[in-house]
């Protein structure tokens, strides 16, 4: 039996990390963990309790209520990946709303939130054979991952992808709002004190600005298969 590895995929928002990570996990028969969904679910819980909103962030209340947040992924065979459950409620759709996107960077910057979720993520991936995407997987969660990929694309390209996704889902949004959200999240993710977004020294940088979904997937799949072969040689 070949050795299984840990694959960490980091990068900026709307670079397609989750999409490629899901396909990669399915192709390799690995476990996929969407860490962004975990941060979004915590954010949704805090928004519902009015601890975070536009112009408001009650850090003390968020920290105090963290023990009441229960997260799990439930695999959907038809879709081929796990849905996010918050306190036994399927919130996969709700966590993708623009309102959550506008608040998630603020909540995820709180050290106590990151520690709770990093501990859970490390537990999920301790047996290897996992593809995990997020902002700090290769630098904090799994600094010893055998393969680290850092995905990037131009700001405008990422905003257009996000805008098309939201419009395709029926959301009423303006491109300018989405572009501002992408820029704001980039700034907050890159400048936060705890686990800022950065490319690990040993990561493979992957710019997909001019690549379609299938083309980028095939390139990343080859990178992964080459690394697995190297580990097993």
Short mmCIF file of N, CA and C in Angstrom, two decimals, residues 46-153:
data_model
loop_
_atom_site.label_atom_id
_atom_site.label_comp_id
_atom_site.label_asym_id
_atom_site.label_seq_id
_atom_site.Cartn_x
_atom_site.Cartn_y
_atom_site.Cartn_z
N UNK A 46 -22.21 33.61 15.16
CA UNK A 46 -22.00 34.88 15.87
C UNK A 46 -22.89 35.99 15.28
N UNK A 47 -23.12 35.95 13.98
CA UNK A 47 -24.02 36.93 13.36
C UNK A 47 -25.45 36.74 13.84
N UNK A 48 -25.87 35.49 13.95
CA UNK A 48 -27.22 35.20 14.42
C UNK A 48 -27.43 35.68 15.84
N UNK A 49 -26.36 35.71 16.62
CA UNK A 49 -26.45 36.18 18.00
C UNK A 49 -26.07 37.65 18.14
N UNK A 50 -25.91 38.31 17.01
CA UNK A 50 -25.65 39.75 16.93
C UNK A 50 -24.35 40.14 17.65
N UNK A 51 -23.35 39.25 17.58
CA UNK A 51 -22.04 39.57 18.15
C UNK A 51 -21.13 40.17 17.09
N UNK A 52 -21.53 40.04 15.84
CA UNK A 52 -20.76 40.65 14.75
C UNK A 52 -21.74 41.13 13.69
N UNK A 53 -21.49 42.33 13.19
CA UNK A 53 -22.30 42.92 12.14
C UNK A 53 -21.49 44.06 11.55
N UNK A 54 -22.07 44.76 10.60
CA UNK A 54 -21.36 45.88 9.99
C UNK A 54 -21.05 46.92 11.07
N UNK A 55 -19.75 47.17 11.29
CA UNK A 55 -19.35 48.17 12.26
C UNK A 55 -19.36 47.68 13.70
N UNK A 56 -19.61 46.38 13.91
CA UNK A 56 -19.67 45.85 15.28
C UNK A 56 -18.95 44.51 15.38
N UNK A 57 -18.11 44.37 16.40
CA UNK A 57 -17.43 43.09 16.67
C UNK A 57 -17.24 42.98 18.18
N UNK A 58 -18.05 42.14 18.81
CA UNK A 58 -17.98 41.94 20.25
C UNK A 58 -17.09 40.72 20.52
N UNK A 59 -15.78 40.96 20.60
CA UNK A 59 -14.82 39.86 20.76
C UNK A 59 -15.06 39.07 22.03
N UNK A 60 -15.34 39.75 23.13
CA UNK A 60 -15.54 39.05 24.41
C UNK A 60 -16.71 38.10 24.33
N UNK A 61 -17.80 38.53 23.71
CA UNK A 61 -18.98 37.66 23.58
C UNK A 61 -18.69 36.49 22.65
N UNK A 62 -17.96 36.74 21.57
CA UNK A 62 -17.62 35.67 20.63
C UNK A 62 -16.79 34.61 21.34
N UNK A 63 -15.80 35.02 22.08
CA UNK A 63 -14.94 34.08 22.80
C UNK A 63 -15.77 33.32 23.84
N UNK A 64 -16.67 34.01 24.51
CA UNK A 64 -17.49 33.39 25.56
C UNK A 64 -18.44 32.34 24.99
N UNK A 65 -18.91 32.57 23.78
CA UNK A 65 -19.90 31.66 23.19
C UNK A 65 -19.28 30.57 22.31
N UNK A 66 -17.98 30.57 22.11
CA UNK A 66 -17.34 29.54 21.29
C UNK A 66 -17.66 28.11 21.75
N UNK A 67 -17.72 27.84 23.08
CA UNK A 67 -18.04 26.47 23.51
C UNK A 67 -19.42 25.98 23.07
N UNK A 68 -20.28 26.90 22.65
CA UNK A 68 -21.63 26.51 22.22
C UNK A 68 -21.69 26.22 20.72
N UNK A 69 -20.54 26.30 20.06
CA UNK A 69 -20.49 26.06 18.62
C UNK A 69 -20.01 24.63 18.37
N UNK A 70 -20.85 23.85 17.71
CA UNK A 70 -20.50 22.48 17.35
C UNK A 70 -20.50 22.36 15.83
N UNK A 71 -19.38 21.89 15.27
CA UNK A 71 -19.24 21.79 13.82
C UNK A 71 -18.97 20.35 13.40
N UNK A 72 -19.51 19.99 12.24
CA UNK A 72 -19.16 18.70 11.66
C UNK A 72 -19.45 18.73 10.16
N UNK A 73 -18.73 17.90 9.42
CA UNK A 73 -19.01 17.72 8.00
C UNK A 73 -19.78 16.42 7.83
N UNK A 74 -20.82 16.47 7.02
CA UNK A 74 -21.60 15.27 6.72
C UNK A 74 -21.51 15.00 5.23
N UNK A 75 -20.94 13.87 4.88
CA UNK A 75 -20.66 13.55 3.48
C UNK A 75 -21.94 13.33 2.68
N UNK A 76 -22.00 13.94 1.51
CA UNK A 76 -23.12 13.78 0.59
C UNK A 76 -22.61 12.99 -0.61
N UNK A 77 -23.04 11.73 -0.72
CA UNK A 77 -22.53 10.86 -1.77
C UNK A 77 -22.85 11.40 -3.16
N UNK A 78 -24.02 12.01 -3.31
CA UNK A 78 -24.43 12.51 -4.62
C UNK A 78 -23.55 13.67 -5.07
N UNK A 79 -23.20 14.55 -4.13
CA UNK A 79 -22.38 15.71 -4.46
C UNK A 79 -20.89 15.40 -4.40
N UNK A 80 -20.52 14.42 -3.60
CA UNK A 80 -19.13 14.02 -3.51
C UNK A 80 -18.29 14.81 -2.52
N UNK A 81 -18.94 15.54 -1.62
CA UNK A 81 -18.21 16.24 -0.58
C UNK A 81 -19.11 16.46 0.63
N UNK A 82 -18.51 16.92 1.73
CA UNK A 82 -19.26 17.07 2.96
C UNK A 82 -19.91 18.43 3.10
N UNK A 83 -21.15 18.43 3.59
CA UNK A 83 -21.84 19.67 3.91
C UNK A 83 -21.48 20.09 5.33
N UNK A 84 -21.48 21.41 5.55
CA UNK A 84 -21.16 21.95 6.87
C UNK A 84 -22.40 21.97 7.74
N UNK A 85 -22.28 21.36 8.92
CA UNK A 85 -23.38 21.36 9.90
C UNK A 85 -22.96 22.18 11.12
N UNK A 86 -23.81 23.12 11.49
CA UNK A 86 -23.60 23.97 12.67
C UNK A 86 -24.66 23.61 13.69
N UNK A 87 -24.22 23.07 14.80
CA UNK A 87 -25.16 22.65 15.85
C UNK A 87 -26.30 21.81 15.26
N UNK A 88 -25.90 20.81 14.46
CA UNK A 88 -26.82 19.83 13.83
C UNK A 88 -27.72 20.42 12.75
N UNK A 89 -27.43 21.64 12.29
CA UNK A 89 -28.20 22.26 11.21
C UNK A 89 -27.32 22.37 9.96
N UNK A 90 -27.83 21.92 8.84
CA UNK A 90 -27.10 22.05 7.58
C UNK A 90 -27.10 23.52 7.16
N UNK A 91 -25.92 24.15 7.20
CA UNK A 91 -25.83 25.57 6.87
C UNK A 91 -24.96 25.80 5.64
N UNK A 92 -24.80 24.77 4.82
CA UNK A 92 -23.92 24.87 3.65
C UNK A 92 -24.32 26.04 2.75
N UNK A 93 -25.60 26.29 2.58
CA UNK A 93 -26.05 27.39 1.74
C UNK A 93 -25.87 28.73 2.44
N UNK A 94 -26.28 28.80 3.69
CA UNK A 94 -26.26 30.08 4.42
C UNK A 94 -24.85 30.65 4.58
N UNK A 95 -23.86 29.78 4.76
CA UNK A 95 -22.51 30.28 5.00
C UNK A 95 -21.87 30.88 3.75
N UNK A 96 -22.48 30.68 2.59
CA UNK A 96 -21.93 31.22 1.35
C UNK A 96 -22.50 32.60 1.00
N UNK A 97 -23.44 33.09 1.80
CA UNK A 97 -24.05 34.38 1.52
C UNK A 97 -23.02 35.50 1.62
N UNK A 98 -23.25 36.56 0.86
CA UNK A 98 -22.35 37.71 0.85
C UNK A 98 -22.23 38.32 2.24
N UNK A 99 -23.32 38.33 3.00
CA UNK A 99 -23.29 38.91 4.34
C UNK A 99 -22.27 38.21 5.23
N UNK A 100 -22.15 36.89 5.08
CA UNK A 100 -21.16 36.15 5.86
C UNK A 100 -19.76 36.45 5.34
N UNK A 101 -19.61 36.53 4.01
CA UNK A 101 -18.31 36.84 3.42
C UNK A 101 -17.77 38.16 3.93
N UNK A 102 -18.66 39.11 4.18
CA UNK A 102 -18.23 40.43 4.63
C UNK A 102 -17.75 40.45 6.08
N UNK A 103 -18.09 39.43 6.86
CA UNK A 103 -17.74 39.41 8.29
C UNK A 103 -16.71 38.35 8.67
N UNK A 104 -16.51 37.35 7.80
CA UNK A 104 -15.73 36.18 8.20
C UNK A 104 -14.27 36.51 8.53
N UNK A 105 -13.67 37.45 7.81
CA UNK A 105 -12.27 37.78 8.09
C UNK A 105 -12.10 38.39 9.47
N UNK A 106 -13.10 39.16 9.93
CA UNK A 106 -13.03 39.77 11.26
C UNK A 106 -13.10 38.71 12.36
N UNK A 107 -14.00 37.76 12.18
CA UNK A 107 -14.15 36.69 13.18
C UNK A 107 -12.95 35.76 13.17
N UNK A 108 -12.47 35.43 11.97
CA UNK A 108 -11.36 34.48 11.87
C UNK A 108 -10.04 35.06 12.35
N UNK A 109 -9.98 36.38 12.53
CA UNK A 109 -8.76 37.01 13.04
C UNK A 109 -8.63 36.89 14.55
N UNK A 110 -9.69 36.47 15.23
CA UNK A 110 -9.66 36.34 16.69
C UNK A 110 -8.87 35.08 17.07
N UNK A 111 -7.78 35.22 17.84
CA UNK A 111 -6.90 34.08 18.14
C UNK A 111 -7.63 32.88 18.74
N UNK A 112 -8.58 33.11 19.62
CA UNK A 112 -9.29 31.99 20.26
C UNK A 112 -10.12 31.20 19.25
N UNK A 113 -10.67 31.89 18.26
CA UNK A 113 -11.41 31.22 17.20
C UNK A 113 -10.46 30.35 16.38
N UNK A 114 -9.33 30.91 16.02
CA UNK A 114 -8.36 30.17 15.21
C UNK A 114 -7.83 28.96 15.96
N UNK A 115 -7.54 29.12 17.25
CA UNK A 115 -7.01 27.99 18.02
C UNK A 115 -8.00 26.85 18.07
N UNK A 116 -9.27 27.16 18.31
CA UNK A 116 -10.28 26.11 18.39
C UNK A 116 -10.38 25.35 17.07
N UNK A 117 -10.40 26.08 15.97
CA UNK A 117 -10.57 25.42 14.67
C UNK A 117 -9.30 24.74 14.20
N UNK A 118 -8.14 25.32 14.48
CA UNK A 118 -6.88 24.67 14.11
C UNK A 118 -6.74 23.34 14.84
N UNK A 119 -7.10 23.30 16.11
CA UNK A 119 -7.06 22.04 16.87
C UNK A 119 -7.94 20.99 16.21
N UNK A 120 -9.15 21.38 15.79
CA UNK A 120 -10.05 20.45 15.13
C UNK A 120 -9.50 20.00 13.78
N UNK A 121 -8.92 20.92 13.04
CA UNK A 121 -8.37 20.60 11.72
C UNK A 121 -7.19 19.63 11.83
N UNK A 122 -6.34 19.85 12.81
CA UNK A 122 -5.20 18.95 13.00
C UNK A 122 -5.65 17.56 13.39
N UNK A 123 -6.72 17.48 14.16
CA UNK A 123 -7.28 16.18 14.53
C UNK A 123 -7.83 15.47 13.29
N UNK A 124 -8.52 16.23 12.42
CA UNK A 124 -9.09 15.65 11.20
C UNK A 124 -8.02 15.08 10.27
N UNK A 125 -6.85 15.71 10.28
CA UNK A 125 -5.83 15.32 9.31
C UNK A 125 -4.68 14.51 9.86
N UNK A 126 -4.77 14.06 11.10
CA UNK A 126 -3.62 13.39 11.71
C UNK A 126 -3.29 12.04 11.08
N UNK A 127 -4.28 11.43 10.38
CA UNK A 127 -4.04 10.12 9.75
C UNK A 127 -3.56 10.25 8.31
N UNK A 128 -3.33 11.48 7.86
CA UNK A 128 -2.90 11.77 6.49
C UNK A 128 -3.99 11.36 5.49
N UNK A 129 -3.65 11.36 4.20
CA UNK A 129 -4.66 11.08 3.21
C UNK A 129 -5.73 12.14 3.21
N UNK A 130 -5.30 13.41 3.34
CA UNK A 130 -6.25 14.51 3.46
C UNK A 130 -5.86 15.66 2.53
N UNK A 131 -6.88 16.31 1.95
CA UNK A 131 -6.68 17.54 1.19
C UNK A 131 -7.42 18.62 1.96
N UNK A 132 -6.68 19.62 2.43
CA UNK A 132 -7.28 20.67 3.25
C UNK A 132 -6.96 22.02 2.65
N UNK A 133 -7.99 22.87 2.50
CA UNK A 133 -7.73 24.19 1.93
C UNK A 133 -8.13 25.28 2.92
N UNK A 134 -7.43 26.41 2.81
CA UNK A 134 -7.71 27.52 3.71
C UNK A 134 -6.73 28.65 3.52
N UNK A 135 -6.38 29.30 4.62
CA UNK A 135 -5.46 30.44 4.58
C UNK A 135 -4.12 30.14 5.27
N UNK A 136 -4.12 29.19 6.21
CA UNK A 136 -2.91 28.95 6.99
C UNK A 136 -2.61 27.46 7.14
N UNK A 137 -3.04 26.66 6.18
CA UNK A 137 -2.88 25.21 6.30
C UNK A 137 -1.40 24.82 6.22
N UNK A 138 -0.70 25.37 5.24
CA UNK A 138 0.70 25.01 5.08
C UNK A 138 1.64 25.72 6.02
N UNK A 139 1.19 26.78 6.66
CA UNK A 139 2.06 27.54 7.57
C UNK A 139 1.80 27.25 9.03
N UNK A 140 0.54 26.93 9.39
CA UNK A 140 0.18 26.74 10.80
C UNK A 140 -0.41 25.36 11.08
N UNK A 141 -1.43 24.99 10.32
CA UNK A 141 -2.14 23.74 10.62
C UNK A 141 -1.26 22.53 10.34
N UNK A 142 -0.68 22.47 9.14
CA UNK A 142 0.21 21.37 8.77
C UNK A 142 1.50 21.90 8.15
N UNK A 143 2.37 22.47 8.98
CA UNK A 143 3.63 23.00 8.45
C UNK A 143 4.54 21.92 7.88
N UNK A 144 4.28 20.65 8.22
CA UNK A 144 5.09 19.55 7.70
C UNK A 144 4.40 18.80 6.57
N UNK A 145 3.35 19.38 6.00
CA UNK A 145 2.64 18.73 4.89
C UNK A 145 3.61 18.43 3.75
N UNK A 146 3.44 17.26 3.15
CA UNK A 146 4.35 16.86 2.07
C UNK A 146 4.17 17.73 0.83
N UNK A 147 2.94 18.20 0.60
CA UNK A 147 2.69 19.05 -0.56
C UNK A 147 1.90 20.28 -0.12
N UNK A 148 2.46 21.45 -0.46
CA UNK A 148 1.80 22.71 -0.17
C UNK A 148 1.63 23.49 -1.48
N UNK A 149 0.41 23.91 -1.74
CA UNK A 149 0.12 24.68 -2.94
C UNK A 149 -0.47 26.02 -2.51
N UNK A 150 0.03 27.09 -3.09
CA UNK A 150 -0.49 28.43 -2.79
C UNK A 150 -1.12 28.98 -4.06
N UNK A 151 -2.45 29.14 -4.03
CA UNK A 151 -3.19 29.57 -5.21
C UNK A 151 -3.43 31.08 -5.20
N UNK A 152 -3.25 31.67 -6.36
CA UNK A 152 -3.45 33.10 -6.49
C UNK A 152 -4.01 33.42 -7.87
N UNK A 153 -4.53 34.62 -8.02
CA UNK A 153 -5.05 35.12 -9.29
C UNK A 153 -5.23 36.62 -9.11
#
